[in-house]
């Protein structure tokens, strides 16, 4: 199994790549392409998994990945659907392979990308997230507060900052800071490998993180507020701590949801991000500001996250009628019949 260490040079973040069953040329091409993503271990791991799956499917069908055709890719798309993959997953897999084969074209390993022309699934404009309303999110966070300072601080970041689960997990204690009176955390946003973005922390979030830092310092026997990864979980009963994985965050979210929101036991960390967008808009935060806060490149993405879009209680007619109140009463009063 090949090992790739992210460009930051931290051996603790080494990514083990799955075995690729294909010709030496195809395997080398995959390895070389993945090198371009070594700054982001999560992306690297995800893309490597997609390539490993595709390579296995192609080779099983008697086709080397560098000899694949559009028909082969259409068959792979059908293979994904046959195994119950969601349209969004199928689209993601095809996008990853499209990027890989564009690289192969540039390196003259293939004459033309076999993904070109393969139709991507049409994704629904409405989100498929479970979602949480205001009362449910409050209940979720209250229950999270009963699970310990580390879990509470992490859930507040997911819910009140709309972070992706992977973003706080790679943050360091040294990424905490202040800016113009704001408590902040510097995170690596999706698609911004190598650079970090400062996000402000609500007072409740900053207080929860500080409480966890004190507990973390005592557990590790460090001085001041410690160093290393910000979020670490107990490992065994000897006061040891280990890295928190996204899978573990998923388990915690579901456990909290079962206790706090029994009707939604299948809650996913990304549902908290959806709730962040929806409830921020409900609270009156402008779409542009929610887009920036969520780290979305496009406002269309933010609108897809907004589960309340289209509800009648937020229809523009009420605001516009209030805005035009004077004109509405004076000039738009209908005349009496027969007057």
Coordinates of C-alpha atoms in Angstrom, one line a residue:
X1 CA 0.0 0.0 0.0
X2 CA 1.5 3.3 -1.1
X3 CA 2.0 6.1 1.5
X4 CA 1.8 9.8 0.7
X5 CA 2.7 12.4 3.2
X6 CA 0.9 15.8 2.8
X7 CA 3.0 18.7 1.6
X8 CA 3.1 20.2 5.0
X9 CA 5.5 17.4 5.9
X10 CA 3.7 16.2 9.0
X11 CA 4.3 12.4 9.1
X12 CA 1.4 12.1 11.4
X13 CA -0.9 13.0 8.5
X14 CA 0.5 10.3 6.1
X15 CA -2.2 8.9 3.9
X16 CA -2.3 5.3 3.0
X17 CA -3.4 4.8 -0.6
X18 CA -5.4 1.8 -1.5
X19 CA -3.9 -0.8 -3.8
X20 CA -4.6 -0.1 -7.5
X21 CA -5.1 -3.1 -9.7
X22 CA -4.2 -2.1 -13.3
X23 CA -1.3 -1.8 -15.7
X24 CA 1.9 -0.2 -14.4
X25 CA 1.3 2.8 -16.6
X26 CA -2.2 3.4 -15.3
X27 CA -1.1 2.9 -11.7
X28 CA 1.8 5.4 -12.1
X29 CA -0.6 7.9 -13.7
X30 CA -3.0 7.6 -10.8
X31 CA -0.1 8.0 -8.3
X32 CA 1.3 11.1 -10.1
X33 CA -2.2 12.7 -10.4
X34 CA -2.9 12.1 -6.7
X35 CA 0.4 13.9 -5.8
X36 CA -1.3 17.1 -6.8
X37 CA -3.7 16.7 -3.8
X38 CA -1.3 15.9 -1.1
X39 CA -1.9 19.2 0.7
X40 CA -5.3 18.0 1.7
X41 CA -5.4 14.5 3.2
X42 CA -9.2 14.3 3.2
X43 CA -9.4 15.1 -0.5
X44 CA -6.5 12.8 -1.3
X45 CA -8.1 9.9 0.6
X46 CA -11.5 10.4 -1.1
X47 CA -10.0 10.7 -4.6
X48 CA -7.8 7.7 -4.1
X49 CA -10.8 5.6 -3.0
X50 CA -12.7 6.6 -6.1
X51 CA -9.8 5.7 -8.4
X52 CA -9.3 2.3 -6.6
X53 CA -13.0 1.5 -7.1
X54 CA -13.0 2.5 -10.7
X55 CA -9.8 0.6 -11.5
X56 CA -11.2 -2.5 -9.9
X57 CA -14.4 -2.3 -11.9
X58 CA -12.6 -1.6 -15.2
X59 CA -10.0 -4.4 -14.7
X60 CA -12.7 -6.9 -13.7
X61 CA -14.4 -6.0 -17.0
X62 CA -11.2 -6.8 -18.8
X63 CA -10.4 -3.1 -19.6
X64 CA -7.2 -1.3 -18.5
X65 CA -8.2 2.2 -17.2
X66 CA -6.1 3.9 -19.9
X67 CA -8.0 2.0 -22.6
X68 CA -11.4 2.8 -21.2
X69 CA -14.0 4.3 -23.5
X70 CA -17.1 6.3 -23.0
X71 CA -19.1 3.1 -23.1
X72 CA -17.0 1.7 -20.3
X73 CA -17.7 4.8 -18.2
X74 CA -21.4 4.6 -18.9
X75 CA -21.3 1.0 -17.7
X76 CA -19.5 2.1 -14.5
X77 CA -22.2 4.7 -13.9
X78 CA -24.8 1.9 -14.2
X79 CA -22.8 -0.2 -11.8
X80 CA -22.9 2.6 -9.3
X81 CA -26.7 2.9 -9.6
X82 CA -27.1 -0.8 -9.3
X83 CA -25.4 -0.6 -5.9
X84 CA -27.8 2.0 -4.6
X85 CA -25.5 5.0 -4.9
X86 CA -27.2 8.4 -4.7
X87 CA -27.2 10.7 -7.8
X88 CA -24.9 13.1 -5.9
X89 CA -22.4 10.3 -5.3
X90 CA -22.5 9.2 -8.9
X91 CA -21.9 12.8 -10.0
X92 CA -19.0 13.2 -7.6
X93 CA -17.4 9.9 -8.8
X94 CA -17.7 11.0 -12.4
X95 CA -16.3 14.5 -11.6
X96 CA -13.2 12.9 -9.9
X97 CA -12.6 10.6 -12.9
X98 CA -13.1 13.5 -15.3
X99 CA -10.3 15.4 -13.5
X100 CA -8.1 12.3 -13.6
X101 CA -8.6 11.8 -17.3
X102 CA -8.0 15.4 -18.1
X103 CA -4.6 15.0 -16.5
X104 CA -4.0 11.9 -18.6
X105 CA -4.9 13.9 -21.7
X106 CA -2.4 16.6 -20.8
X107 CA 0.3 13.9 -20.2
X108 CA -0.7 12.3 -23.6
X109 CA -1.5 9.0 -21.9
X110 CA -5.0 9.0 -23.5
X111 CA -6.1 10.6 -26.8
X112 CA -9.4 11.8 -25.3
X113 CA -11.0 11.5 -21.9
X114 CA -13.5 8.7 -21.8
X115 CA -15.5 10.8 -19.3
X116 CA -16.2 13.5 -21.9
X117 CA -19.7 13.2 -23.0
X118 CA -20.9 11.0 -20.1
X119 CA -24.0 12.7 -18.8
X120 CA -23.9 13.6 -15.1
X121 CA -27.0 12.9 -13.0
X122 CA -29.3 15.9 -12.7
X123 CA -29.2 16.9 -9.0
X124 CA -32.5 18.1 -7.4
X125 CA -32.6 21.8 -6.6
X126 CA -34.1 21.0 -3.3
X127 CA -31.8 19.5 -0.6
X128 CA -32.1 16.0 0.6
X129 CA -30.7 16.7 4.1
X130 CA -32.6 15.7 7.1
X131 CA -32.4 19.2 8.5
X132 CA -33.1 20.7 11.9
X133 CA -35.4 23.6 12.9
X134 CA -34.7 26.1 15.6
X135 CA -36.1 24.1 18.5
X136 CA -34.5 20.9 17.3
X137 CA -31.1 22.5 17.0
X138 CA -31.4 24.0 20.5
X139 CA -32.3 20.6 21.9
X140 CA -29.4 19.0 20.0
X141 CA -26.9 21.5 21.5
X142 CA -28.3 21.2 25.0
X143 CA -27.7 17.4 24.8
X144 CA -24.3 17.9 23.3
X145 CA -23.4 20.0 26.3
X146 CA -24.1 17.0 28.5
X147 CA -21.5 14.9 26.5
X148 CA -18.4 16.8 27.8
X149 CA -16.5 19.9 26.9
X150 CA -14.8 18.6 23.8
X151 CA -17.9 17.2 22.2
X152 CA -19.8 20.4 23.0
X153 CA -17.2 22.7 21.6
X154 CA -17.0 20.6 18.4
X155 CA -20.8 20.5 17.9
X156 CA -21.0 24.3 18.4
X157 CA -18.5 24.8 15.6
X158 CA -20.5 22.5 13.3
X159 CA -23.8 24.2 14.2
X160 CA -23.0 27.8 14.8
X161 CA -20.2 28.2 12.3
X162 CA -21.5 25.7 9.7
X163 CA -18.1 24.0 9.4
X164 CA -17.6 20.8 7.5
X165 CA -16.7 17.9 9.9
X166 CA -13.2 17.7 8.6
X167 CA -12.4 21.4 9.1
X168 CA -12.1 21.6 12.9
X169 CA -10.5 18.2 13.0
X170 CA -7.3 19.4 11.3
X171 CA -7.2 22.7 13.3
X172 CA -4.4 23.2 15.8
X173 CA -4.4 24.9 19.2
X174 CA -2.1 27.5 17.6
X175 CA -4.9 28.3 15.1
X176 CA -6.9 29.9 17.9
X177 CA -6.5 33.7 18.1
X178 CA -8.1 37.1 18.2
X179 CA -8.8 39.7 15.5
X180 CA -10.2 43.1 16.2
X181 CA -11.8 41.9 19.4
X182 CA -13.2 38.7 17.9
X183 CA -12.1 35.2 19.1
X184 CA -11.2 33.3 16.0
X185 CA -10.2 29.9 14.7
X186 CA -8.1 29.5 11.5
X187 CA -9.3 26.5 9.4
X188 CA -8.5 25.0 6.1
X189 CA -11.5 25.4 3.9
X190 CA -12.5 22.9 1.2
X191 CA -10.6 23.6 -2.0
X192 CA -8.1 26.0 -0.3
X193 CA -5.3 23.6 0.5
X194 CA -2.3 25.3 1.9
X195 CA -4.1 28.4 3.1
X196 CA -6.3 29.0 6.1
X197 CA -9.4 31.2 6.8
X198 CA -10.1 32.8 10.1
X199 CA -13.7 32.3 11.3
X200 CA -15.1 34.2 14.3
X201 CA -16.3 32.3 17.3
X202 CA -19.6 33.2 19.1
X203 CA -19.1 33.8 22.8
X204 CA -20.7 30.5 23.7
X205 CA -18.3 28.7 21.3
X206 CA -15.2 30.5 22.5
X207 CA -16.1 29.7 26.1
X208 CA -16.7 26.0 25.3
X209 CA -13.4 25.7 23.5
X210 CA -11.6 27.4 26.4
X211 CA -13.1 25.0 28.8
X212 CA -12.0 22.1 26.6
X213 CA -8.5 23.5 26.3
X214 CA -8.1 23.5 30.1
X215 CA -9.3 19.9 30.3
X216 CA -7.1 18.9 27.3
X217 CA -4.0 20.5 28.9
X218 CA -4.6 18.6 32.1
X219 CA -5.1 15.3 30.3
X220 CA -1.9 15.7 28.3
X221 CA 0.1 17.3 31.0
X222 CA 1.0 20.3 28.9
X223 CA 1.7 23.8 29.9
X224 CA -0.3 27.0 29.2
X225 CA -3.1 26.0 26.8
X226 CA -1.1 23.2 25.1
X227 CA -0.2 22.5 21.5
X228 CA -1.0 20.1 18.7
X229 CA -4.4 19.2 17.3
X230 CA -7.2 21.1 18.9
X231 CA -9.6 18.2 19.1
X232 CA -8.5 14.9 20.5
X233 CA -10.6 12.1 22.1
X234 CA -9.8 9.8 25.0
X235 CA -8.2 6.5 24.0
X236 CA -8.6 3.9 26.7
X237 CA -8.7 4.6 30.4
X238 CA -5.2 5.9 31.0
X239 CA -5.7 9.6 30.1
X240 CA -4.4 9.1 26.6
X241 CA -5.8 11.1 23.7
X242 CA -5.9 10.3 20.0
X243 CA -7.0 12.1 16.8
X244 CA -10.7 12.4 16.2
X245 CA -11.9 10.9 12.9
X246 CA -14.9 12.0 10.8
X247 CA -16.4 8.6 11.3
X248 CA -16.3 9.2 15.1
X249 CA -17.9 12.7 14.7
X250 CA -20.7 11.0 12.7
X251 CA -21.2 8.5 15.5
X252 CA -21.4 11.3 18.1
X253 CA -23.9 13.3 16.0
X254 CA -26.2 10.3 15.7
X255 CA -25.9 9.5 19.4
X256 CA -26.8 13.0 20.4
X257 CA -29.7 13.1 17.8
X258 CA -31.2 9.9 19.2
X259 CA -31.4 11.5 22.6
X260 CA -32.3 15.0 21.6
X261 CA -34.3 14.7 18.4
X262 CA -35.8 11.2 18.4
X263 CA -37.6 11.7 15.1
X264 CA -34.3 12.2 13.3
X265 CA -31.9 9.4 14.6
X266 CA -30.1 9.3 11.2
X267 CA -28.7 12.8 11.5
X268 CA -25.4 13.5 9.8
X269 CA -22.7 16.1 10.6
X270 CA -23.5 17.8 7.3
X271 CA -27.1 18.3 8.5
X272 CA -25.8 20.7 11.0
X273 CA -24.2 22.7 8.2
X274 CA -27.6 22.8 6.4
X275 CA -29.2 24.0 9.7
X276 CA -26.6 26.7 9.9
X277 CA -27.5 28.1 6.5
X278 CA -31.3 27.7 6.9
X279 CA -31.5 29.2 10.4
X280 CA -29.1 32.0 9.6
X281 CA -31.3 33.1 6.7
X282 CA -34.4 32.7 8.9
X283 CA -32.7 35.0 11.5
X284 CA -32.3 37.7 8.9
X285 CA -28.7 37.3 7.9
X286 CA -28.3 38.4 4.2
X287 CA -27.7 35.6 1.7
X288 CA -24.3 37.1 0.7
X289 CA -23.1 37.0 4.3
X290 CA -24.3 33.4 4.8
X291 CA -22.6 32.4 1.6
X292 CA -19.3 33.9 2.9
X293 CA -19.7 32.4 6.3
X294 CA -20.3 28.9 4.9
X295 CA -17.4 29.3 2.5
X296 CA -19.5 28.7 -0.6
X297 CA -18.1 29.9 -3.9
X298 CA -21.6 30.4 -5.3
X299 CA -24.8 31.7 -3.8
X300 CA -26.6 29.0 -5.7
X301 CA -25.0 26.4 -3.4
X302 CA -26.1 28.4 -0.4
X303 CA -29.6 28.5 -1.6
X304 CA -29.6 24.7 -2.2
X305 CA -28.6 24.3 1.5
X306 CA -31.5 26.5 2.6
X307 CA -34.2 24.1 3.5
X308 CA -36.7 26.9 4.2
X309 CA -36.5 28.3 0.7
X310 CA -40.0 28.8 -0.8
X311 CA -41.8 28.7 2.5
X312 CA -44.8 31.1 2.5
X313 CA -43.9 32.7 5.8
X314 CA -40.8 34.1 4.2
X315 CA -42.4 35.3 1.0
X316 CA -41.3 38.7 -0.2
X317 CA -44.8 40.0 -0.4
X318 CA -44.9 40.7 3.3
X319 CA -41.7 42.7 3.4
X320 CA -42.6 44.6 0.2
X321 CA -46.1 45.4 1.4
X322 CA -44.6 46.8 4.6
X323 CA -42.0 48.8 2.6
X324 CA -44.7 50.3 0.4
X325 CA -47.2 50.7 3.2
X326 CA -47.9 54.4 2.4
X327 CA -48.5 53.8 -1.3
X328 CA -50.5 50.7 -0.6
X329 CA -53.0 52.4 1.5
X330 CA -53.4 55.6 -0.6
X331 CA -53.0 54.6 -4.2
X332 CA -53.9 50.9 -4.3
X333 CA -57.1 50.9 -2.4
X334 CA -59.7 49.5 -4.9
X335 CA -62.6 51.8 -5.8
X336 CA -66.0 50.8 -4.6
X337 CA -68.2 49.0 -7.1
X338 CA -70.6 51.3 -8.8
X339 CA -68.9 54.4 -7.3

